Amino acid sequence: MVFHRRLSASLSRRAFLRGGLASAAVLSTGAGLAGCGTAAVPPKQAEAGCVSQDRSDLEPTLNFSNWIRYIDVDAKDPTKRPTLETFQEMTGIRVTYTEDINDNAEFFGKVRGELAACQSINRDIIVVTDWLAARLIRLGWVQRLDTAAMPNVQRFLLPSLRNRSFDGDNRLAIPWQSGLAGLAYNGHETKAVRTVDELLTRRDLKGRVTLLAEMRDTMGLIMQSNGHDPANFTDRHFDLALEKLQRAVRNGQIRRFTGNDYAPDLAKGDIAACFGWSGDVIQLAAEDPKIRFVTPESGMMIFSDDMLVPNRSTHRANAERLIDYYYDPATAARLAAAVNYICPVVGARDEMERIDPALARNP
């Protein structure tokens, strides 16, 4: 478990790419990295032209879309999520929770048509990564939240995640969790994998490797393996990383590019090693210690995923209550203990000491 005092540092997850995107549009096998194309820019919405009416007083409901393995689950009944159950009991708000986000670009493709047309996507809270959160905000597709309705957020949001460039007053995108992109392997299937170059070239791994469709993670990790800084790179640095990636694809080293769906394949041994996200792999390791998350010798990528209320959601006030509930340090600690990502809530470490002291101190 990691509770960073300073999370943002010099690198925001998947938000570093400032050039060279067009050169990554196609890989030699046709297995493109999601989101690398040059599609037309979607139309922006003005707040005055896309008004969302809130019906929270009349409708105690909430539709919540999230990633897989991103909330606590009851050990005896996997259909129950204890923190959500508690919220519903406390507030009387009925939450429909759906794990339908597997990859940012894929999810954007699902909802862009409705959001661009100022239509409902039948979701009141969505959780997306900072780069996509910034894009949705720039397009005007996200509702402003009432900061007065979220006192816990105002009090306990980690200082390093406040006042980000795309949300200067902390009322559009509230961090859900942060995490790390690195290496993972299944020890039943392979010996330890310690470097990105091993993953991309070792013959015993050929055809048994997946990489992330999140280009900012995959290309960032490869650039780091070349000794280049993903937060400050040149076109040449990018092209060298792309060439290394294309070689691995041509040589049959890479089985496919994935979103969250790499996790079950890694657990079953259908793949031997991959680029993966810290919380997913640590959760798998709790069930099978042979599954390991590894910091590559060249470094990891860091990210934040944010809660947003999209335009035409009719339950903004209900969403604000849920967001603020998850910023209570005790609730945040319960969530963090389950998902093993980086908690954005000040005070959660102290609460974690009461739940599991060893976990609270686990680097």
mmCIF file of C-alpha atoms in Angstrom:
data_model
loop_
_atom_site.group_PDB
_atom_site.id
_atom_site.type_symbol
_atom_site.label_atom_id
_atom_site.label_comp_id
_atom_site.label_asym_id
_atom_site.label_seq_id
_atom_site.Cartn_x
_atom_site.Cartn_y
_atom_site.Cartn_z
ATOM 1 C CA MET A 1 0.000 0.000 0.000
ATOM 2 C CA VAL A 2 1.373 3.390 -0.935
ATOM 3 C CA PHE A 3 0.164 6.695 0.474
ATOM 4 C CA HIS A 4 2.315 9.280 -1.284
ATOM 5 C CA ARG A 5 2.661 12.686 0.306
ATOM 6 C CA ARG A 6 3.738 14.032 -3.067
ATOM 7 C CA LEU A 7 2.134 12.178 -5.897
ATOM 8 C CA SER A 8 2.327 14.457 -8.891
ATOM 9 C CA ALA A 9 6.104 14.939 -8.933
ATOM 10 C CA SER A 10 7.212 15.681 -12.487
ATOM 11 C CA LEU A 11 5.013 13.203 -14.315
ATOM 12 C CA SER A 12 1.248 12.859 -14.597
ATOM 13 C CA ARG A 13 -0.037 9.545 -15.830
ATOM 14 C CA ARG A 14 -0.492 9.283 -19.565
ATOM 15 C CA ALA A 15 -0.407 13.059 -19.814
ATOM 16 C CA PHE A 16 3.157 13.505 -21.069
ATOM 17 C CA LEU A 17 2.827 13.037 -24.816
ATOM 18 C CA ARG A 18 3.231 16.408 -26.450
ATOM 19 C CA GLY A 19 4.305 15.382 -29.957
ATOM 20 C CA GLY A 20 4.963 12.533 -32.361
ATOM 21 C CA LEU A 21 1.517 10.981 -31.941
ATOM 22 C CA ALA A 22 0.911 10.538 -35.643
ATOM 23 C CA SER A 23 3.962 8.306 -36.023
ATOM 24 C CA ALA A 24 2.407 5.772 -33.644
ATOM 25 C CA ALA A 25 -0.870 5.427 -35.474
ATOM 26 C CA VAL A 26 -0.110 2.028 -37.027
ATOM 27 C CA LEU A 27 2.027 -0.907 -35.967
ATOM 28 C CA SER A 28 3.264 -3.392 -38.523
ATOM 29 C CA THR A 29 0.741 -6.077 -37.538
ATOM 30 C CA GLY A 30 -2.163 -3.694 -37.611
ATOM 31 C CA ALA A 31 -2.417 -3.876 -33.812
ATOM 32 C CA GLY A 32 -2.637 -0.149 -33.186
ATOM 33 C CA LEU A 33 -2.320 1.495 -29.830
ATOM 34 C CA ALA A 34 -5.752 2.799 -28.908
ATOM 35 C CA GLY A 35 -6.210 6.519 -29.173
ATOM 36 C CA CYS A 36 -3.251 7.170 -31.476
ATOM 37 C CA GLY A 37 -5.206 8.066 -34.584
ATOM 38 C CA THR A 38 -5.988 11.463 -36.022
ATOM 39 C CA ALA A 39 -9.795 11.504 -35.843
ATOM 40 C CA ALA A 40 -11.662 14.786 -36.234
ATOM 41 C CA VAL A 41 -11.787 16.954 -33.131
ATOM 42 C CA PRO A 42 -15.185 16.518 -31.418
ATOM 43 C CA PRO A 43 -17.364 19.610 -31.001
ATOM 44 C CA LYS A 44 -17.156 21.549 -27.754
ATOM 45 C CA GLN A 45 -20.145 22.284 -25.567
ATOM 46 C CA ALA A 46 -20.778 25.572 -23.789
ATOM 47 C CA GLU A 47 -22.173 25.306 -20.258
ATOM 48 C CA ALA A 48 -25.052 27.625 -21.147
ATOM 49 C CA GLY A 49 -25.879 25.587 -24.241
ATOM 50 C CA CYS A 50 -25.922 22.164 -22.570
ATOM 51 C CA VAL A 51 -27.797 22.627 -19.310
ATOM 52 C CA SER A 52 -28.201 19.633 -17.002
ATOM 53 C CA GLN A 53 -31.233 19.548 -14.696
ATOM 54 C CA ASP A 54 -30.609 17.909 -11.324
ATOM 55 C CA ARG A 55 -33.341 15.593 -10.030
ATOM 56 C CA SER A 56 -31.535 14.259 -6.982
ATOM 57 C CA ASP A 57 -34.242 15.504 -4.599
ATOM 58 C CA LEU A 58 -36.833 13.445 -6.454
ATOM 59 C CA GLU A 59 -34.717 10.482 -7.509
ATOM 60 C CA PRO A 60 -32.460 8.866 -4.868
ATOM 61 C CA THR A 61 -30.477 6.941 -7.478
ATOM 62 C CA LEU A 62 -26.970 7.023 -8.939
ATOM 63 C CA ASN A 63 -25.354 5.283 -11.922
ATOM 64 C CA PHE A 64 -21.627 4.773 -11.331
ATOM 65 C CA SER A 65 -19.265 3.480 -14.072
ATOM 66 C CA ASN A 66 -15.794 2.338 -13.047
ATOM 67 C CA TRP A 67 -12.871 0.104 -14.008
ATOM 68 C CA ILE A 68 -12.551 -3.570 -13.053
ATOM 69 C CA ARG A 69 -11.019 -4.367 -9.638
ATOM 70 C CA TYR A 70 -11.392 -0.763 -8.510
ATOM 71 C CA ILE A 71 -13.620 -1.115 -5.446
ATOM 72 C CA ASP A 72 -13.803 -3.297 -2.346
ATOM 73 C CA VAL A 73 -15.689 -6.597 -2.643
ATOM 74 C CA ASP A 74 -17.173 -8.753 0.092
ATOM 75 C CA ALA A 75 -14.998 -11.843 0.573
ATOM 76 C CA LYS A 76 -18.052 -14.098 0.973
ATOM 77 C CA ASP A 77 -20.276 -12.506 -1.653
ATOM 78 C CA PRO A 78 -18.531 -10.980 -4.707
ATOM 79 C CA THR A 79 -21.758 -9.247 -5.735
ATOM 80 C CA LYS A 80 -21.557 -7.004 -2.664
ATOM 81 C CA ARG A 81 -19.302 -3.977 -2.291
ATOM 82 C CA PRO A 82 -19.143 -3.067 1.402
ATOM 83 C CA THR A 83 -18.340 0.632 1.130
ATOM 84 C CA LEU A 84 -21.138 1.125 -1.393
ATOM 85 C CA GLU A 85 -23.521 -0.862 0.793
ATOM 86 C CA THR A 86 -22.698 1.445 3.697
ATOM 87 C CA PHE A 87 -23.237 4.547 1.563
ATOM 88 C CA GLN A 88 -26.643 3.315 0.445
ATOM 89 C CA GLU A 89 -27.681 2.555 4.013
ATOM 90 C CA MET A 90 -26.507 5.981 5.214
ATOM 91 C CA THR A 91 -28.119 8.024 2.453
ATOM 92 C CA GLY A 92 -30.975 5.995 1.000
ATOM 93 C CA ILE A 93 -29.438 6.541 -2.451
ATOM 94 C CA ARG A 94 -29.598 3.422 -4.609
ATOM 95 C CA VAL A 95 -26.338 2.959 -6.543
ATOM 96 C CA THR A 96 -26.094 1.003 -9.775
ATOM 97 C CA TYR A 97 -22.402 0.139 -10.043
ATOM 98 C CA THR A 98 -21.064 -1.042 -13.414
ATOM 99 C CA GLU A 99 -17.526 -2.175 -14.271
ATOM 100 C CA ASP A 100 -17.687 -1.173 -17.919
ATOM 101 C CA ILE A 101 -14.461 0.817 -18.332
ATOM 102 C CA ASN A 102 -11.623 -1.317 -19.686
ATOM 103 C CA ASP A 103 -9.562 1.280 -21.553
ATOM 104 C CA ASN A 104 -9.796 5.069 -21.780
ATOM 105 C CA ALA A 105 -9.832 5.366 -25.567
ATOM 106 C CA GLU A 106 -12.312 2.517 -25.895
ATOM 107 C CA PHE A 107 -14.650 4.135 -23.351
ATOM 108 C CA PHE A 108 -14.322 7.530 -25.031
ATOM 109 C CA GLY A 109 -15.427 5.910 -28.268
ATOM 110 C CA LYS A 110 -18.562 4.581 -26.551
ATOM 111 C CA VAL A 111 -19.731 7.908 -25.141
ATOM 112 C CA ARG A 112 -18.361 10.621 -27.431
ATOM 113 C CA GLY A 113 -21.349 10.689 -29.760
ATOM 114 C CA GLU A 114 -23.884 11.344 -27.018
ATOM 115 C CA LEU A 115 -21.704 13.795 -25.125
ATOM 116 C CA ALA A 116 -20.876 15.733 -28.287
ATOM 117 C CA ALA A 117 -24.612 16.039 -28.986
ATOM 118 C CA CYS A 118 -25.405 17.059 -25.399
ATOM 119 C CA GLN A 119 -27.251 13.814 -24.732
ATOM 120 C CA SER A 120 -27.282 11.617 -21.637
ATOM 121 C CA ILE A 121 -24.900 8.675 -21.434
ATOM 122 C CA ASN A 122 -26.993 7.205 -18.565
ATOM 123 C CA ARG A 123 -24.124 7.569 -16.118
ATOM 124 C CA ASP A 124 -23.836 9.975 -13.175
ATOM 125 C CA ILE A 125 -20.202 9.281 -12.262
ATOM 126 C CA ILE A 126 -17.469 8.035 -14.567
ATOM 127 C CA VAL A 127 -13.864 7.294 -13.599
ATOM 128 C CA VAL A 128 -11.269 8.047 -16.276
ATOM 129 C CA THR A 129 -7.560 8.795 -16.335
ATOM 130 C CA ASP A 130 -6.232 12.326 -16.000
ATOM 131 C CA TRP A 131 -5.445 12.833 -19.704
ATOM 132 C CA LEU A 132 -8.978 11.849 -20.726
ATOM 133 C CA ALA A 133 -10.467 13.839 -17.844
ATOM 134 C CA ALA A 134 -8.603 16.881 -19.178
ATOM 135 C CA ARG A 135 -9.905 16.253 -22.670
ATOM 136 C CA LEU A 136 -13.526 15.916 -21.534
ATOM 137 C CA ILE A 137 -13.176 19.129 -19.534
ATOM 138 C CA ARG A 138 -11.715 21.016 -22.493
ATOM 139 C CA LEU A 139 -14.638 19.846 -24.615
ATOM 140 C CA GLY A 140 -17.112 21.161 -22.044
ATOM 141 C CA TRP A 141 -18.667 17.731 -21.498
ATOM 142 C CA VAL A 142 -18.384 17.688 -17.690
ATOM 143 C CA GLN A 143 -20.515 19.346 -15.005
ATOM 144 C CA ARG A 144 -19.053 21.680 -12.394
ATOM 145 C CA LEU A 145 -19.462 20.361 -8.861
ATOM 146 C CA ASP A 146 -20.505 22.300 -5.777
ATOM 147 C CA THR A 147 -17.429 22.459 -3.571
ATOM 148 C CA ALA A 148 -19.582 23.370 -0.541
ATOM 149 C CA ALA A 149 -21.328 20.002 -0.925
ATOM 150 C CA MET A 150 -17.988 18.169 -0.638
ATOM 151 C CA PRO A 151 -16.334 19.328 2.615
ATOM 152 C CA ASN A 152 -14.259 16.161 2.929
ATOM 153 C CA VAL A 153 -12.772 16.735 -0.517
ATOM 154 C CA GLN A 154 -11.890 20.309 0.417
ATOM 155 C CA ARG A 155 -10.281 19.175 3.650
ATOM 156 C CA PHE A 156 -8.603 15.892 2.771
ATOM 157 C CA LEU A 157 -7.636 15.958 -0.930
ATOM 158 C CA LEU A 158 -3.899 15.310 -1.180
ATOM 159 C CA PRO A 159 -2.098 18.648 -1.715
ATOM 160 C CA SER A 160 -0.137 17.357 -4.713
ATOM 161 C CA LEU A 161 -3.414 16.579 -6.521
ATOM 162 C CA ARG A 162 -4.992 19.984 -5.968
ATOM 163 C CA ASN A 163 -5.270 22.758 -8.541
ATOM 164 C CA ARG A 164 -4.134 20.699 -11.509
ATOM 165 C CA SER A 165 -3.841 22.493 -14.826
ATOM 166 C CA PHE A 166 -7.093 21.044 -16.174
ATOM 167 C CA ASP A 167 -9.066 21.616 -12.955
ATOM 168 C CA GLY A 168 -7.675 24.621 -11.172
ATOM 169 C CA ASP A 169 -10.408 24.905 -8.544
ATOM 170 C CA ASN A 170 -10.942 21.170 -7.871
ATOM 171 C CA ARG A 171 -14.558 21.034 -8.978
ATOM 172 C CA LEU A 172 -14.544 19.078 -12.233
ATOM 173 C CA ALA A 173 -12.363 15.984 -11.700
ATOM 174 C CA ILE A 174 -11.927 14.524 -8.221
ATOM 175 C CA PRO A 175 -9.215 11.835 -7.901
ATOM 176 C CA TRP A 176 -10.509 8.334 -7.200
ATOM 177 C CA GLN A 177 -7.171 6.533 -6.922
ATOM 178 C CA SER A 178 -3.673 6.838 -8.311
ATOM 179 C CA GLY A 179 -1.293 4.082 -9.270
ATOM 180 C CA LEU A 180 1.753 2.860 -11.130
ATOM 181 C CA ALA A 181 2.365 1.156 -14.451
ATOM 182 C CA GLY A 182 5.186 -1.373 -14.445
ATOM 183 C CA LEU A 183 5.996 -5.021 -15.144
ATOM 184 C CA ALA A 184 4.089 -8.101 -14.007
ATOM 185 C CA TYR A 185 4.709 -11.796 -14.449
ATOM 186 C CA ASN A 186 3.239 -15.152 -13.467
ATOM 187 C CA GLY A 187 5.912 -17.191 -11.688
ATOM 188 C CA HIS A 188 4.177 -20.452 -12.587
ATOM 189 C CA GLU A 189 4.888 -19.685 -16.231
ATOM 190 C CA THR A 190 8.244 -17.917 -16.281
ATOM 191 C CA LYS A 191 11.247 -16.868 -14.258
ATOM 192 C CA ALA A 192 11.437 -13.303 -12.984
ATOM 193 C CA VAL A 193 11.188 -10.445 -15.462
ATOM 194 C CA ARG A 194 13.123 -7.389 -14.260
ATOM 195 C CA THR A 195 13.494 -5.071 -17.263
ATOM 196 C CA VAL A 196 11.429 -3.786 -20.157
ATOM 197 C CA ASP A 197 14.033 -5.126 -22.581
ATOM 198 C CA GLU A 198 13.631 -8.630 -21.136
ATOM 199 C CA LEU A 199 9.882 -8.421 -21.659
ATOM 200 C CA LEU A 200 10.300 -7.319 -25.267
ATOM 201 C CA THR A 201 13.080 -9.690 -26.325
ATOM 202 C CA ARG A 202 13.350 -12.834 -24.180
ATOM 203 C CA ARG A 203 12.724 -15.822 -26.424
ATOM 204 C CA ASP A 204 11.000 -17.865 -23.721
ATOM 205 C CA LEU A 205 8.320 -15.146 -23.512
ATOM 206 C CA LYS A 206 7.630 -14.967 -27.247
ATOM 207 C CA GLY A 207 3.904 -14.736 -27.935
ATOM 208 C CA ARG A 208 3.102 -14.708 -24.227
ATOM 209 C CA VAL A 209 3.387 -10.975 -23.551
ATOM 210 C CA THR A 210 0.744 -8.251 -23.522
ATOM 211 C CA LEU A 211 1.268 -4.499 -23.425
ATOM 212 C CA LEU A 212 -1.165 -1.760 -22.474
ATOM 213 C CA ALA A 213 -3.287 -0.037 -25.087
ATOM 214 C CA GLU A 214 -2.788 3.069 -22.944
ATOM 215 C CA MET A 215 -0.083 4.577 -25.140
ATOM 216 C CA ARG A 216 1.161 6.954 -22.458
ATOM 217 C CA ASP A 217 2.020 3.995 -20.233
ATOM 218 C CA THR A 218 3.426 1.679 -22.896
ATOM 219 C CA MET A 219 5.465 4.305 -24.710
ATOM 220 C CA GLY A 220 6.501 5.924 -21.440
ATOM 221 C CA LEU A 221 7.886 2.671 -20.053
ATOM 222 C CA ILE A 222 9.753 1.961 -23.288
ATOM 223 C CA MET A 223 11.207 5.481 -23.457
ATOM 224 C CA GLN A 224 12.436 5.080 -19.890
ATOM 225 C CA SER A 225 14.059 1.770 -20.851
ATOM 226 C CA ASN A 226 16.015 3.721 -23.475
ATOM 227 C CA GLY A 227 17.215 6.164 -20.843
ATOM 228 C CA HIS A 228 14.874 8.956 -21.929
ATOM 229 C CA ASP A 229 12.513 11.006 -19.764
ATOM 230 C CA PRO A 230 8.824 10.670 -20.761
ATOM 231 C CA ALA A 231 8.162 14.082 -19.194
ATOM 232 C CA ASN A 232 10.789 15.768 -21.377
ATOM 233 C CA PHE A 233 11.486 13.999 -24.663
ATOM 234 C CA THR A 234 12.248 14.750 -28.299
ATOM 235 C CA ASP A 235 10.714 13.366 -31.477
ATOM 236 C CA ARG A 236 13.846 11.232 -31.837
ATOM 237 C CA HIS A 237 13.364 9.736 -28.370
ATOM 238 C CA PHE A 238 9.774 8.895 -29.234
ATOM 239 C CA ASP A 239 10.709 7.346 -32.584
ATOM 240 C CA LEU A 240 13.403 5.180 -30.986
ATOM 241 C CA ALA A 241 10.855 3.828 -28.499
ATOM 242 C CA LEU A 242 8.378 3.219 -31.298
ATOM 243 C CA GLU A 243 10.995 1.325 -33.315
ATOM 244 C CA LYS A 244 11.701 -0.912 -30.302
ATOM 245 C CA LEU A 245 7.994 -1.578 -29.910
ATOM 246 C CA GLN A 246 7.514 -2.323 -33.621
ATOM 247 C CA ARG A 247 10.406 -4.803 -33.537
ATOM 248 C CA ALA A 248 8.771 -6.699 -30.692
ATOM 249 C CA VAL A 249 5.477 -6.788 -32.592
ATOM 250 C CA ARG A 250 7.092 -7.962 -35.832
ATOM 251 C CA ASN A 251 9.043 -10.661 -33.987
ATOM 252 C CA GLY A 252 5.856 -12.113 -32.493
ATOM 253 C CA GLN A 253 6.848 -11.211 -28.941
ATOM 254 C CA ILE A 254 3.593 -9.347 -28.246
ATOM 255 C CA ARG A 255 0.340 -11.276 -28.188
ATOM 256 C CA ARG A 256 -1.908 -8.221 -28.024
ATOM 257 C CA PHE A 257 -2.539 -4.804 -26.522
ATOM 258 C CA THR A 258 -5.027 -4.699 -23.656
ATOM 259 C CA GLY A 259 -6.955 -2.588 -21.241
ATOM 260 C CA ASN A 260 -7.817 -3.949 -17.801
ATOM 261 C CA ASP A 261 -8.541 -7.322 -19.399
ATOM 262 C CA TYR A 262 -4.916 -8.463 -19.109
ATOM 263 C CA ALA A 263 -5.503 -9.342 -15.437
ATOM 264 C CA PRO A 264 -7.501 -12.587 -15.838
ATOM 265 C CA ASP A 265 -5.119 -13.783 -18.553
ATOM 266 C CA LEU A 266 -2.158 -13.220 -16.236
ATOM 267 C CA ALA A 267 -3.906 -14.993 -13.362
ATOM 268 C CA LYS A 268 -4.744 -18.040 -15.496
ATOM 269 C CA GLY A 269 -1.292 -18.215 -17.073
ATOM 270 C CA ASP A 270 -2.623 -17.533 -20.556
ATOM 271 C CA ILE A 271 0.102 -14.905 -20.680
ATOM 272 C CA ALA A 272 3.405 -15.126 -18.840
ATOM 273 C CA ALA A 273 4.283 -11.435 -18.428
ATOM 274 C CA CYS A 274 2.997 -7.984 -19.299
ATOM 275 C CA PHE A 275 2.870 -4.288 -18.668
ATOM 276 C CA GLY A 276 0.333 -3.918 -15.874
ATOM 277 C CA TRP A 277 -1.087 -1.625 -13.229
ATOM 278 C CA SER A 278 -0.002 -1.899 -9.620
ATOM 279 C CA GLY A 279 -3.332 -2.409 -7.871
ATOM 280 C CA ASP A 280 -4.576 -5.074 -10.288
ATOM 281 C CA VAL A 281 -1.439 -7.146 -9.946
ATOM 282 C CA ILE A 282 -1.157 -6.755 -6.174
ATOM 283 C CA GLN A 283 -4.751 -7.967 -5.856
ATOM 284 C CA LEU A 284 -3.905 -11.004 -7.992
ATOM 285 C CA ALA A 285 -0.792 -11.614 -5.895
ATOM 286 C CA ALA A 286 -2.909 -11.755 -2.739
ATOM 287 C CA GLU A 287 -4.634 -14.782 -4.263
ATOM 288 C CA ASP A 288 -1.480 -16.276 -5.815
ATOM 289 C CA PRO A 289 1.957 -15.173 -4.526
ATOM 290 C CA LYS A 290 3.571 -16.421 -7.734
ATOM 291 C CA ILE A 291 2.110 -13.406 -9.508
ATOM 292 C CA ARG A 292 4.457 -10.475 -9.032
ATOM 293 C CA PHE A 293 4.445 -6.748 -9.729
ATOM 294 C CA VAL A 294 7.915 -5.443 -10.547
ATOM 295 C CA THR A 295 9.431 -1.984 -10.711
ATOM 296 C CA PRO A 296 11.457 -1.992 -13.935
ATOM 297 C CA GLU A 297 15.060 -1.005 -13.370
ATOM 298 C CA SER A 298 14.415 2.018 -15.603
ATOM 299 C CA GLY A 299 11.393 3.237 -13.608
ATOM 300 C CA MET A 300 7.582 3.247 -13.618
ATOM 301 C CA MET A 301 4.816 5.530 -14.838
ATOM 302 C CA ILE A 302 2.494 7.217 -12.335
ATOM 303 C CA PHE A 303 -1.172 8.078 -12.933
ATOM 304 C CA SER A 304 -4.381 9.397 -11.419
ATOM 305 C CA ASP A 305 -7.938 8.352 -12.259
ATOM 306 C CA ASP A 306 -10.679 10.894 -11.616
ATOM 307 C CA MET A 307 -14.399 10.961 -10.848
ATOM 308 C CA LEU A 308 -16.394 13.185 -13.222
ATOM 309 C CA VAL A 309 -20.091 13.950 -13.566
ATOM 310 C CA PRO A 310 -20.890 14.062 -17.301
ATOM 311 C CA ASN A 311 -23.276 16.492 -18.945
ATOM 312 C CA ARG A 312 -26.933 15.527 -18.817
ATOM 313 C CA SER A 313 -26.469 13.504 -15.653
ATOM 314 C CA THR A 314 -29.585 14.270 -13.602
ATOM 315 C CA HIS A 315 -28.150 13.244 -10.217
ATOM 316 C CA ARG A 316 -25.265 15.620 -9.633
ATOM 317 C CA ALA A 317 -26.078 16.225 -5.954
ATOM 318 C CA ASN A 318 -26.232 12.480 -5.325
ATOM 319 C CA ALA A 319 -22.869 12.129 -7.040
ATOM 320 C CA GLU A 320 -21.391 14.860 -4.839
ATOM 321 C CA ARG A 321 -22.558 12.985 -1.744
ATOM 322 C CA LEU A 322 -20.881 9.786 -2.932
ATOM 323 C CA ILE A 323 -17.656 11.568 -3.887
ATOM 324 C CA ASP A 324 -17.483 13.249 -0.501
ATOM 325 C CA TYR A 325 -18.245 9.967 1.265
ATOM 326 C CA TYR A 326 -15.170 8.375 -0.325
ATOM 327 C CA TYR A 327 -13.072 11.256 0.979
ATOM 328 C CA ASP A 328 -13.829 10.400 4.576
ATOM 329 C CA PRO A 329 -10.436 8.991 5.689
ATOM 330 C CA ALA A 330 -11.969 5.887 7.265
ATOM 331 C CA THR A 331 -13.871 5.040 4.079
ATOM 332 C CA ALA A 332 -10.834 5.867 1.950
ATOM 333 C CA ALA A 333 -8.725 3.468 4.011
ATOM 334 C CA ARG A 334 -11.260 0.643 3.580
ATOM 335 C CA LEU A 335 -11.211 1.188 -0.169
ATOM 336 C CA ALA A 336 -7.421 1.436 -0.364
ATOM 337 C CA ALA A 337 -6.982 -1.742 1.683
ATOM 338 C CA ALA A 338 -9.010 -3.593 -0.925
ATOM 339 C CA VAL A 339 -7.753 -2.162 -4.209
ATOM 340 C CA ASN A 340 -4.091 -1.548 -3.331
ATOM 341 C CA TYR A 341 -3.779 1.619 -5.366
ATOM 342 C CA ILE A 342 -2.420 4.952 -4.106
ATOM 343 C CA CYS A 343 -4.913 6.731 -1.890
ATOM 344 C CA PRO A 344 -5.525 10.459 -2.604
ATOM 345 C CA VAL A 345 -6.969 11.155 0.862
ATOM 346 C CA VAL A 346 -4.973 12.790 3.654
ATOM 347 C CA GLY A 347 -5.526 10.917 6.912
ATOM 348 C CA ALA A 348 -6.206 7.533 5.321
ATOM 349 C CA ARG A 349 -2.823 6.211 6.439
ATOM 350 C CA ASP A 350 -3.739 6.715 10.102
ATOM 351 C CA GLU A 351 -7.047 4.942 9.542
ATOM 352 C CA MET A 352 -5.234 2.121 7.749
ATOM 353 C CA GLU A 353 -3.137 1.574 10.879
ATOM 354 C CA ARG A 354 -6.353 0.469 12.578
ATOM 355 C CA ILE A 355 -7.295 -1.892 9.761
ATOM 356 C CA ASP A 356 -3.902 -3.441 8.983
ATOM 357 C CA PRO A 357 -0.722 -1.808 10.369
ATOM 358 C CA ALA A 358 1.547 -3.866 8.118
ATOM 359 C CA LEU A 359 -0.385 -2.789 5.041
ATOM 360 C CA ALA A 360 -0.228 0.856 6.078
ATOM 361 C CA ARG A 361 3.572 0.667 6.154
ATOM 362 C CA ASN A 362 4.010 -1.483 3.051
ATOM 363 C CA PRO A 363 6.059 0.505 0.500
#
